[in-house]
Short mmCIF file of C-alpha atoms in Angstrom, two decimals:
data_model
loop_
_atom_site.label_atom_id
_atom_site.label_comp_id
_atom_site.label_asym_id
_atom_site.label_seq_id
_atom_site.Cartn_x
_atom_site.Cartn_y
_atom_site.Cartn_z
CA MET A 1 -70.90 -5.63 -5.45
CA ALA A 2 -73.21 -2.86 -4.20
CA LEU A 3 -71.88 -0.23 -1.83
CA GLN A 4 -73.28 -0.18 1.67
CA VAL A 5 -73.35 2.36 4.48
CA PHE A 6 -71.45 1.48 7.66
CA PRO A 7 -73.83 0.95 10.62
CA ASP A 8 -72.88 4.25 12.29
CA HIS A 9 -73.59 6.06 8.97
CA SER A 10 -70.12 7.62 8.89
CA HIS A 11 -68.68 6.06 5.73
CA LEU A 12 -69.19 3.58 2.90
CA THR A 13 -68.18 -0.06 2.68
CA GLN A 14 -67.88 -2.67 -0.04
CA ASN A 15 -67.49 -6.38 0.63
CA GLY A 16 -67.31 -5.54 4.33
CA LYS A 17 -64.29 -3.23 3.92
CA PRO A 18 -64.09 0.58 4.07
CA PHE A 19 -64.65 2.18 0.67
CA PHE A 20 -63.14 5.56 -0.19
CA TRP A 21 -65.25 7.08 -2.98
CA LEU A 22 -62.89 8.42 -5.65
CA ALA A 23 -65.14 9.38 -8.51
CA ASP A 24 -64.66 10.95 -11.90
CA THR A 25 -67.37 13.11 -13.43
CA CYS A 26 -68.11 11.62 -16.81
CA TRP A 27 -71.62 13.00 -17.04
CA SER A 28 -72.05 12.71 -20.83
CA ALA A 29 -70.64 9.20 -21.28
CA PHE A 30 -73.77 7.52 -22.68
CA THR A 31 -74.29 10.11 -25.41
CA ASN A 32 -70.84 11.33 -26.43
CA ILE A 33 -68.19 8.64 -26.04
CA SER A 34 -67.40 6.18 -28.82
CA ASP A 35 -66.85 2.55 -27.90
CA ASP A 36 -63.12 2.73 -28.63
CA ASP A 37 -62.72 5.94 -26.60
CA TRP A 38 -64.69 4.39 -23.74
CA GLN A 39 -62.31 1.45 -23.46
CA GLU A 40 -59.31 3.78 -23.52
CA TYR A 41 -60.90 6.02 -20.90
CA LEU A 42 -61.76 3.10 -18.59
CA ASP A 43 -58.26 1.65 -18.84
CA LEU A 44 -56.69 4.99 -17.98
CA ARG A 45 -59.00 5.94 -15.13
CA ALA A 46 -58.57 2.46 -13.61
CA ARG A 47 -54.79 2.87 -13.68
CA GLN A 48 -55.18 6.31 -12.11
CA GLY A 49 -56.99 4.81 -9.12
CA PHE A 50 -60.60 5.88 -9.66
CA ASN A 51 -63.29 3.52 -8.37
CA VAL A 52 -66.55 5.41 -9.11
CA LEU A 53 -67.91 6.99 -12.31
CA GLN A 54 -70.64 9.64 -12.07
CA ILE A 55 -72.77 9.45 -15.24
CA ASN A 56 -76.00 11.07 -16.35
CA ALA A 57 -78.61 8.49 -17.44
CA LEU A 58 -80.15 11.02 -19.85
CA PRO A 59 -78.36 13.45 -22.17
CA GLN A 60 -76.44 16.19 -20.38
CA TRP A 61 -78.00 19.40 -21.65
CA ASP A 62 -74.75 21.44 -21.73
CA ARG A 63 -72.43 18.67 -23.00
CA CYS A 64 -70.23 19.17 -26.04
CA GLY A 65 -71.53 18.42 -29.51
CA THR A 66 -71.07 14.91 -30.86
CA LEU A 67 -71.60 12.83 -33.98
CA GLU A 68 -72.55 9.71 -31.99
CA ASN A 69 -76.28 10.44 -32.39
CA ARG A 70 -77.45 8.52 -29.31
CA HIS A 71 -80.71 9.67 -27.78
CA PRO A 72 -83.17 8.01 -25.39
CA PHE A 73 -86.19 9.54 -27.14
CA PRO A 74 -87.00 10.54 -30.71
CA PHE A 75 -87.25 14.19 -31.60
CA ARG A 76 -90.63 15.78 -32.15
CA GLU A 77 -89.17 19.04 -33.48
CA GLY A 78 -85.73 20.59 -33.45
CA GLU A 79 -83.99 19.62 -30.22
CA LEU A 80 -87.20 18.76 -28.37
CA TYR A 81 -87.81 15.17 -27.30
CA ASP A 82 -90.95 13.12 -27.66
CA PHE A 83 -90.92 11.67 -24.15
CA SER A 84 -93.86 9.39 -24.94
CA ARG A 85 -91.55 7.05 -26.87
CA ILE A 86 -88.50 5.47 -25.23
CA LEU A 87 -85.82 4.17 -27.60
CA PRO A 88 -84.57 0.81 -26.25
CA GLU A 89 -81.38 0.90 -28.33
CA TYR A 90 -80.10 3.88 -26.32
CA PHE A 91 -80.43 2.00 -23.05
CA ALA A 92 -79.06 -1.21 -24.54
CA HIS A 93 -75.91 0.61 -25.58
CA ALA A 94 -75.66 2.35 -22.19
CA ARG A 95 -75.88 -1.07 -20.53
CA SER A 96 -73.00 -2.32 -22.63
CA MET A 97 -70.93 0.67 -21.47
CA CYS A 98 -71.87 -0.06 -17.86
CA ARG A 99 -70.88 -3.70 -18.22
CA ALA A 100 -67.45 -2.68 -19.50
CA ALA A 101 -67.02 -0.26 -16.58
CA VAL A 102 -68.12 -2.73 -13.91
CA ASP A 103 -65.84 -5.40 -15.38
CA LYS A 104 -62.98 -2.92 -14.86
CA GLY A 105 -63.89 -2.62 -11.19
CA PHE A 106 -65.83 0.65 -11.22
CA THR A 107 -68.91 1.41 -9.16
CA LEU A 108 -71.48 3.41 -11.11
CA ALA A 109 -73.22 6.51 -9.74
CA ILE A 110 -76.05 7.20 -12.18
CA VAL A 111 -78.06 10.42 -12.19
CA VAL A 112 -81.76 9.76 -12.79
CA MET A 113 -83.16 13.24 -13.50
CA TRP A 114 -80.88 16.22 -14.19
CA CYS A 115 -82.54 19.50 -13.34
CA ASN A 116 -83.11 20.62 -16.93
CA TYR A 117 -85.78 17.87 -17.24
CA VAL A 118 -87.58 19.14 -14.13
CA PRO A 119 -90.01 22.06 -13.98
CA ASP A 120 -89.04 25.37 -12.40
CA THR A 121 -85.30 24.84 -11.93
CA TRP A 122 -82.45 27.16 -12.94
CA ALA A 123 -81.53 25.00 -15.95
CA SER A 124 -85.09 24.50 -17.16
CA HIS A 125 -85.47 28.29 -17.08
CA ILE A 126 -82.57 28.49 -19.57
CA PHE A 127 -83.66 25.55 -21.73
CA GLY A 128 -87.26 24.71 -20.94
CA GLY A 129 -88.27 22.82 -24.07
CA ASN A 130 -87.29 19.43 -22.67
CA VAL A 131 -89.01 19.53 -19.31
CA MET A 132 -90.42 16.04 -18.93
CA PRO A 133 -94.24 15.91 -18.76
CA PRO A 134 -95.67 14.24 -15.64
CA GLU A 135 -97.06 11.22 -17.50
CA ALA A 136 -93.61 10.35 -18.87
CA VAL A 137 -91.80 10.27 -15.52
CA GLU A 138 -92.74 6.76 -14.38
CA PRO A 139 -91.98 5.01 -17.70
CA VAL A 140 -88.61 6.78 -17.89
CA VAL A 141 -87.62 6.04 -14.29
CA LYS A 142 -88.71 2.41 -14.65
CA THR A 143 -86.64 2.08 -17.82
CA ILE A 144 -83.59 3.53 -16.09
CA CYS A 145 -83.95 1.10 -13.20
CA ASP A 146 -84.65 -1.88 -15.44
CA SER A 147 -81.57 -0.99 -17.47
CA PHE A 148 -79.05 -0.41 -14.69
CA ASN A 149 -80.14 -2.20 -11.49
CA GLU A 150 -78.09 -5.27 -12.40
CA PHE A 151 -74.91 -3.20 -11.96
CA ASP A 152 -75.70 -2.26 -8.33
CA PRO A 153 -75.27 1.48 -8.92
CA VAL A 154 -75.68 4.32 -6.51
CA TYR A 155 -78.65 6.21 -7.91
CA ILE A 156 -78.36 9.98 -7.79
CA VAL A 157 -81.98 11.07 -7.91
CA SER A 158 -81.39 14.72 -8.83
CA GLY A 159 -78.76 16.47 -10.90
CA ASP A 160 -77.35 19.95 -10.22
CA THR A 161 -80.61 21.05 -8.73
CA GLY A 162 -81.97 23.35 -6.10
CA PHE A 163 -85.22 22.74 -4.28
CA ASP A 164 -86.45 26.30 -4.42
CA SER A 165 -89.94 25.76 -5.81
CA GLU A 166 -92.85 23.49 -5.01
CA ALA A 167 -92.91 22.24 -8.60
CA SER A 168 -89.32 20.93 -8.42
CA ILE A 169 -89.89 19.41 -4.98
CA GLN A 170 -93.03 17.62 -6.15
CA ARG A 171 -91.22 16.24 -9.19
CA TYR A 172 -88.28 14.91 -7.17
CA ARG A 173 -90.67 13.50 -4.58
CA LEU A 174 -92.32 11.52 -7.40
CA VAL A 175 -88.94 10.36 -8.74
CA THR A 176 -87.84 9.29 -5.25
CA ASP A 177 -91.05 7.30 -4.74
CA LEU A 178 -90.48 5.58 -8.07
CA MET A 179 -86.87 4.78 -7.19
CA ASP A 180 -88.03 3.13 -3.99
CA ARG A 181 -90.43 1.03 -6.05
CA TYR A 182 -88.16 0.07 -8.94
CA ALA A 183 -84.71 0.04 -7.29
CA PRO A 184 -85.30 -1.21 -3.74
CA GLY A 185 -82.18 -1.78 -1.67
CA LEU A 186 -79.84 0.33 -3.80
CA LEU A 187 -78.27 3.46 -2.32
CA LYS A 188 -79.79 6.84 -3.19
CA ALA A 189 -78.43 10.37 -3.04
CA TYR A 190 -79.18 13.83 -4.44
CA HIS A 191 -76.73 15.90 -6.47
CA ILE A 192 -77.48 19.53 -5.73
CA LYS A 193 -76.42 22.81 -7.25
CA GLY A 194 -73.24 24.63 -6.29
CA ARG A 195 -72.78 26.51 -3.01
CA TYR A 196 -76.11 25.20 -1.71
CA ASP A 197 -77.19 23.12 1.25
CA GLY A 198 -80.95 23.48 0.85
CA LEU A 199 -81.72 19.76 0.60
CA PRO A 200 -85.23 19.44 2.07
CA GLN A 201 -85.43 17.37 5.23
CA GLU A 202 -87.75 14.84 3.59
CA PHE A 203 -85.08 14.06 0.99
CA GLY A 204 -82.29 14.01 3.56
CA GLU A 205 -84.19 11.34 5.45
CA ARG A 206 -84.57 9.27 2.28
CA ALA A 207 -80.95 9.68 1.15
CA ASP A 208 -78.29 7.12 2.06
CA LEU A 209 -75.45 9.61 1.66
CA TYR A 210 -75.16 13.37 1.34
CA LEU A 211 -73.61 14.83 -1.79
CA TYR A 212 -72.84 18.52 -2.13
CA GLN A 213 -71.20 20.70 -4.77
CA SER A 214 -68.73 23.41 -3.83
CA GLY A 215 -68.77 24.31 -7.52
CA HIS A 216 -66.99 26.49 -10.03
CA ASN A 217 -67.47 30.06 -8.83
CA ALA A 218 -64.10 31.67 -8.16
CA ALA A 219 -65.52 33.65 -5.25
CA GLY A 220 -67.23 30.70 -3.54
CA GLN A 221 -64.47 28.19 -2.95
CA GLU A 222 -64.78 28.38 0.84
CA MET A 223 -67.91 26.28 0.33
CA ALA A 224 -65.65 23.24 0.09
CA HIS A 225 -65.37 23.27 3.88
CA LEU A 226 -68.48 25.26 4.83
CA LEU A 227 -70.83 22.82 3.10
CA ALA A 228 -68.90 19.86 4.50
CA GLU A 229 -69.49 21.25 7.98
CA SER A 230 -73.16 21.89 7.22
CA PHE A 231 -73.93 18.39 5.95
CA ALA A 232 -71.83 16.67 8.63
CA ALA A 233 -73.97 18.42 11.25
CA ARG A 234 -77.28 17.31 9.73
CA THR A 235 -79.69 14.82 11.23
CA PRO A 236 -79.95 12.02 10.24
CA ARG A 237 -76.25 11.35 9.95
CA ARG A 238 -75.02 10.22 6.54
CA PRO A 239 -71.63 9.79 4.83
CA VAL A 240 -70.76 13.13 3.17
CA ILE A 241 -68.97 13.65 -0.17
CA ASN A 242 -68.13 16.74 -2.18
CA SER A 243 -69.40 15.31 -5.46
CA GLU A 244 -68.51 18.34 -7.58
CA PRO A 245 -65.62 20.50 -6.42
CA CYS A 246 -63.99 22.88 -8.85
CA TYR A 247 -62.84 21.01 -11.96
CA GLU A 248 -59.25 21.21 -13.08
CA GLN A 249 -58.90 23.71 -15.95
CA MET A 250 -62.58 24.64 -15.73
CA GLY A 251 -63.16 28.29 -16.46
CA TYR A 252 -64.86 30.24 -13.70
CA SER A 253 -68.63 30.15 -14.03
CA HIS A 254 -70.72 33.03 -15.37
CA LYS A 255 -68.14 33.75 -18.10
CA ALA A 256 -65.56 35.11 -15.66
CA TYR A 257 -62.00 35.05 -16.94
CA GLY A 258 -59.73 32.48 -15.29
CA ARG A 259 -59.38 28.74 -14.74
CA PHE A 260 -58.98 26.43 -11.76
CA ARG A 261 -55.52 24.90 -11.67
CA ARG A 262 -54.11 21.92 -9.86
CA THR A 263 -53.40 23.90 -6.71
CA GLU A 264 -57.02 25.05 -6.41
CA THR A 265 -58.46 21.58 -6.96
CA ARG A 266 -56.08 20.15 -4.34
CA TRP A 267 -57.12 22.89 -1.90
CA ALA A 268 -60.79 22.00 -2.44
CA LEU A 269 -60.00 18.30 -2.03
CA TRP A 270 -58.39 18.58 1.41
CA ASN A 271 -60.71 21.32 2.65
CA SER A 272 -63.59 18.93 1.95
CA LEU A 273 -62.09 15.74 3.36
CA LEU A 274 -60.99 17.28 6.67
CA SER A 275 -64.14 19.35 7.32
CA GLY A 276 -66.74 16.60 7.55
CA ALA A 277 -66.91 15.25 3.99
CA GLY A 278 -64.55 12.37 4.66
CA ALA A 279 -66.36 9.53 2.85
CA GLY A 280 -64.53 10.34 -0.37
CA ILE A 281 -64.18 12.95 -3.08
CA THR A 282 -65.01 13.51 -6.74
CA TYR A 283 -62.61 14.83 -9.34
CA GLY A 284 -63.48 16.72 -12.48
CA ALA A 285 -61.49 17.63 -15.58
CA HIS A 286 -62.84 20.25 -17.97
CA GLY A 287 -63.07 18.37 -21.24
CA VAL A 288 -63.98 14.99 -19.72
CA TRP A 289 -67.36 15.73 -18.12
CA ASN A 290 -68.62 17.24 -21.39
CA TRP A 291 -66.38 15.11 -23.69
CA GLN A 292 -64.74 17.79 -25.78
CA LYS A 293 -63.53 16.68 -29.21
CA PRO A 294 -62.28 18.89 -32.05
CA ASP A 295 -64.45 19.67 -35.05
CA MET A 296 -67.74 18.66 -33.45
CA PRO A 297 -71.03 20.51 -33.96
CA LYS A 298 -71.55 23.25 -31.40
CA ASN A 299 -74.05 22.79 -28.60
CA PRO A 300 -76.31 25.88 -28.68
CA HIS A 301 -76.78 25.69 -24.89
CA GLY A 302 -73.77 27.15 -23.17
CA GLY A 303 -74.80 26.28 -19.64
CA GLU A 304 -72.95 28.54 -17.23
CA GLY A 305 -70.63 29.94 -19.89
CA PHE A 306 -67.31 28.29 -19.08
CA LEU A 307 -64.16 28.89 -21.10
CA GLN A 308 -63.46 26.38 -23.88
CA ALA A 309 -62.43 22.95 -22.64
CA LEU A 310 -59.37 20.93 -23.52
CA PRO A 311 -59.94 17.89 -25.77
CA TRP A 312 -60.86 14.90 -23.64
CA TYR A 313 -57.64 13.05 -24.46
CA ASP A 314 -55.62 15.92 -22.98
CA ALA A 315 -58.00 16.53 -20.08
CA VAL A 316 -57.72 12.95 -18.77
CA LEU A 317 -53.98 13.53 -18.34
CA LEU A 318 -54.18 16.73 -16.28
CA PRO A 319 -51.77 16.52 -13.33
CA GLY A 320 -54.30 17.07 -10.54
CA VAL A 321 -55.47 13.46 -10.85
CA ALA A 322 -52.36 12.49 -8.89
CA ASP A 323 -53.49 14.54 -5.88
CA PHE A 324 -56.83 12.76 -5.70
CA ARG A 325 -55.17 9.36 -6.10
CA PHE A 326 -52.77 10.32 -3.30
CA ALA A 327 -55.71 11.22 -1.02
CA LYS A 328 -57.31 7.81 -1.58
CA ARG A 329 -54.05 6.02 -0.84
CA PHE A 330 -53.43 8.23 2.22
CA PHE A 331 -56.84 7.37 3.69
CA GLU A 332 -56.46 3.68 2.97
CA GLU A 333 -52.90 3.32 4.30
CA LEU A 334 -53.75 5.12 7.55
CA SER A 335 -57.15 3.34 7.84
CA ILE A 336 -58.98 6.66 7.92
CA THR A 337 -62.73 6.27 7.46
CA ALA A 338 -64.46 9.23 9.09
CA PRO A 339 -62.12 12.04 10.11
CA VAL A 340 -63.71 14.34 12.69
CA PRO A 341 -62.93 18.04 12.35
CA CYS A 342 -61.02 19.51 15.31
CA GLN A 343 -60.45 23.16 14.43
CA ASN A 344 -60.31 23.94 18.15
CA ILE A 345 -56.73 22.65 18.39
CA LEU A 346 -55.49 25.50 16.16
CA ALA A 347 -54.20 28.46 18.13
CA GLN A 348 -53.77 30.48 14.92
CA TYR A 349 -54.73 30.50 11.24
CA ALA A 350 -57.93 28.56 11.93
CA ASP A 351 -59.65 30.32 9.01
CA PHE A 352 -57.08 28.90 6.59
CA ILE A 353 -55.98 25.52 7.96
CA ARG A 354 -58.16 22.41 8.25
CA ALA A 355 -57.71 19.98 11.14
CA ALA A 356 -59.31 16.58 11.75
CA ARG A 357 -58.80 13.47 13.87
CA SER A 358 -59.15 9.83 12.92
CA GLY A 359 -58.16 7.22 15.47
CA GLU A 360 -54.68 8.05 16.73
CA HIS A 361 -53.95 10.38 13.80
CA THR A 362 -54.47 14.14 13.79
CA ILE A 363 -54.20 15.59 10.28
CA LEU A 364 -53.71 19.21 9.29
CA TYR A 365 -53.94 20.65 5.80
CA VAL A 366 -51.64 23.68 5.74
CA PRO A 367 -51.80 25.76 2.52
CA THR A 368 -48.97 28.19 3.38
CA ASN A 369 -45.68 27.56 5.15
CA ALA A 370 -45.31 29.28 8.51
CA PRO A 371 -44.55 28.29 12.11
CA LEU A 372 -47.77 26.90 13.56
CA THR A 373 -49.09 27.02 17.11
CA LEU A 374 -51.45 24.37 18.54
CA HIS A 375 -53.32 24.43 21.83
CA GLY A 376 -52.05 21.86 24.32
CA ASP A 377 -48.98 19.69 24.61
CA TRP A 378 -48.10 17.80 21.43
CA SER A 379 -44.40 17.58 22.17
CA THR A 380 -44.40 13.80 22.62
CA CYS A 381 -46.02 13.19 19.23
CA SER A 382 -44.39 12.08 16.02
CA VAL A 383 -44.97 14.95 13.57
CA THR A 384 -44.53 14.50 9.82
CA ALA A 385 -45.02 17.04 7.03
CA ILE A 386 -46.03 15.49 3.71
CA GLU A 387 -46.00 17.33 0.41
CA PRO A 388 -49.11 15.99 -1.40
CA GLU A 389 -47.82 16.74 -4.87
CA THR A 390 -44.65 14.66 -4.50
CA GLY A 391 -45.24 12.49 -1.44
CA ASP A 392 -41.96 13.71 0.06
CA THR A 393 -41.85 13.86 3.85
CA GLN A 394 -40.02 15.72 6.61
CA ARG A 395 -40.03 15.06 10.36
CA LEU A 396 -40.79 18.12 12.45
CA GLU A 397 -39.74 18.67 16.08
CA PRO A 398 -42.62 20.07 18.13
CA ARG A 399 -41.77 22.39 21.04
CA PHE A 400 -44.08 22.79 24.04
CA ASP A 401 -44.17 26.34 25.35
CA GLY A 402 -46.38 26.79 28.39
CA SER A 403 -49.90 26.03 27.13
CA VAL A 404 -49.21 25.70 23.42
CA THR A 405 -47.06 23.65 21.08
CA VAL A 406 -45.07 25.29 18.30
CA LEU A 407 -44.48 23.40 15.06
CA PRO A 408 -41.54 24.81 13.07
CA MET A 409 -41.63 25.61 9.38
CA HIS A 410 -41.04 22.72 7.02
CA HIS A 411 -38.76 22.93 4.00
CA PHE A 412 -41.42 22.55 1.30
CA LEU A 413 -42.45 25.50 -0.83
CA GLN A 414 -46.18 24.82 -1.08
CA ASP A 415 -49.09 23.23 0.77
CA VAL A 416 -48.55 20.23 3.03
CA LEU A 417 -50.33 17.73 5.21
CA ILE A 418 -49.05 17.51 8.77
CA VAL A 419 -49.74 14.23 10.54
CA LEU A 420 -49.41 14.00 14.32
CA GLN A 421 -49.57 10.68 16.15
CA PRO A 422 -48.38 9.33 19.49
CA GLN A 423 -44.81 8.09 19.54
CA GLN A 424 -44.53 4.32 19.46
CA PRO A 425 -42.58 2.86 22.42
CA SER A 426 -39.00 2.02 21.48
#
């Protein structure tokens, strides 16, 4: 059943119940994944707790090489598409993949037009041969909608884009108009480039939810919470999701040496959820989004120059998945739908710790163990430290000292969540 937006525009629902978006980025599914691998992938991701798959309707320009030979258009020369001819067998096969995913309980989030197909974007400047001509846009968008509407997807109008030129804005305005015509009633969003909040107001007003990307730059990871704050403050209000935080084992962008590990992806996860992007979160594994397999032909387009990915069958088993599954369960068990940031309660370390309220719960994400001071009197609260990686818990005894409350150190050796709630009467 299609997702809906709660009437106050704070979060998503499905079948009348709160829906925590836990997505996997599987951008190159339609082009790269064999039918047998697809079934194995769906079974595993379902067991791991995912409920959304983010997929590119058209070929991902910087995906890994493949022998599957699935393309939506014939080639006119080399790698360049003839957009005047749409190949129905590509979309028929993609529909069969969608049917298998929906039957497993997944919601689909399908990107309509990744930025390499759009004039005057960063990706089309790198690989400009497959910019879609204006006359091809409506037939392609109509085909995408005709192919996938039956699955009630969330349509992501743009992919990895900025809106820094009139040409790109005009193209996405056209695509948005066509989506309104050919996919009425289905939710729309825009996937934008990393470390960026420049979604034009006209598109914000036409979006049903805000997606942002804190991205894969080692030096820009504070954008997990800064962009959450930015989009949560926008008018009109929309549910907010970090739809592309740093991927586990992704090399740093721009060919920098280093990879994001489980600890960094968990940091991005909680910094997003507790800073205004509380409608859900997306996970990424380097090797899954691009579908890395050994002994495949090399894609000549290196994208942002990441380090080599793990094979997909290793990448789907990376340990950080457990942290994202834990977050979904945590939100559902505590009935958290739209946590409201409350950094003002922190008397220290406010640049490092995230704080948010939801109902009677106040939740802190504390990356480093130290005594912690809060403004006000919290001494009558039940205070629990939870280690996200293991789920182990410890009760803490708050101490009121004049105008502040001191929380003692916990006994865990890494990051924790601290949950404060009023004591229940005995």
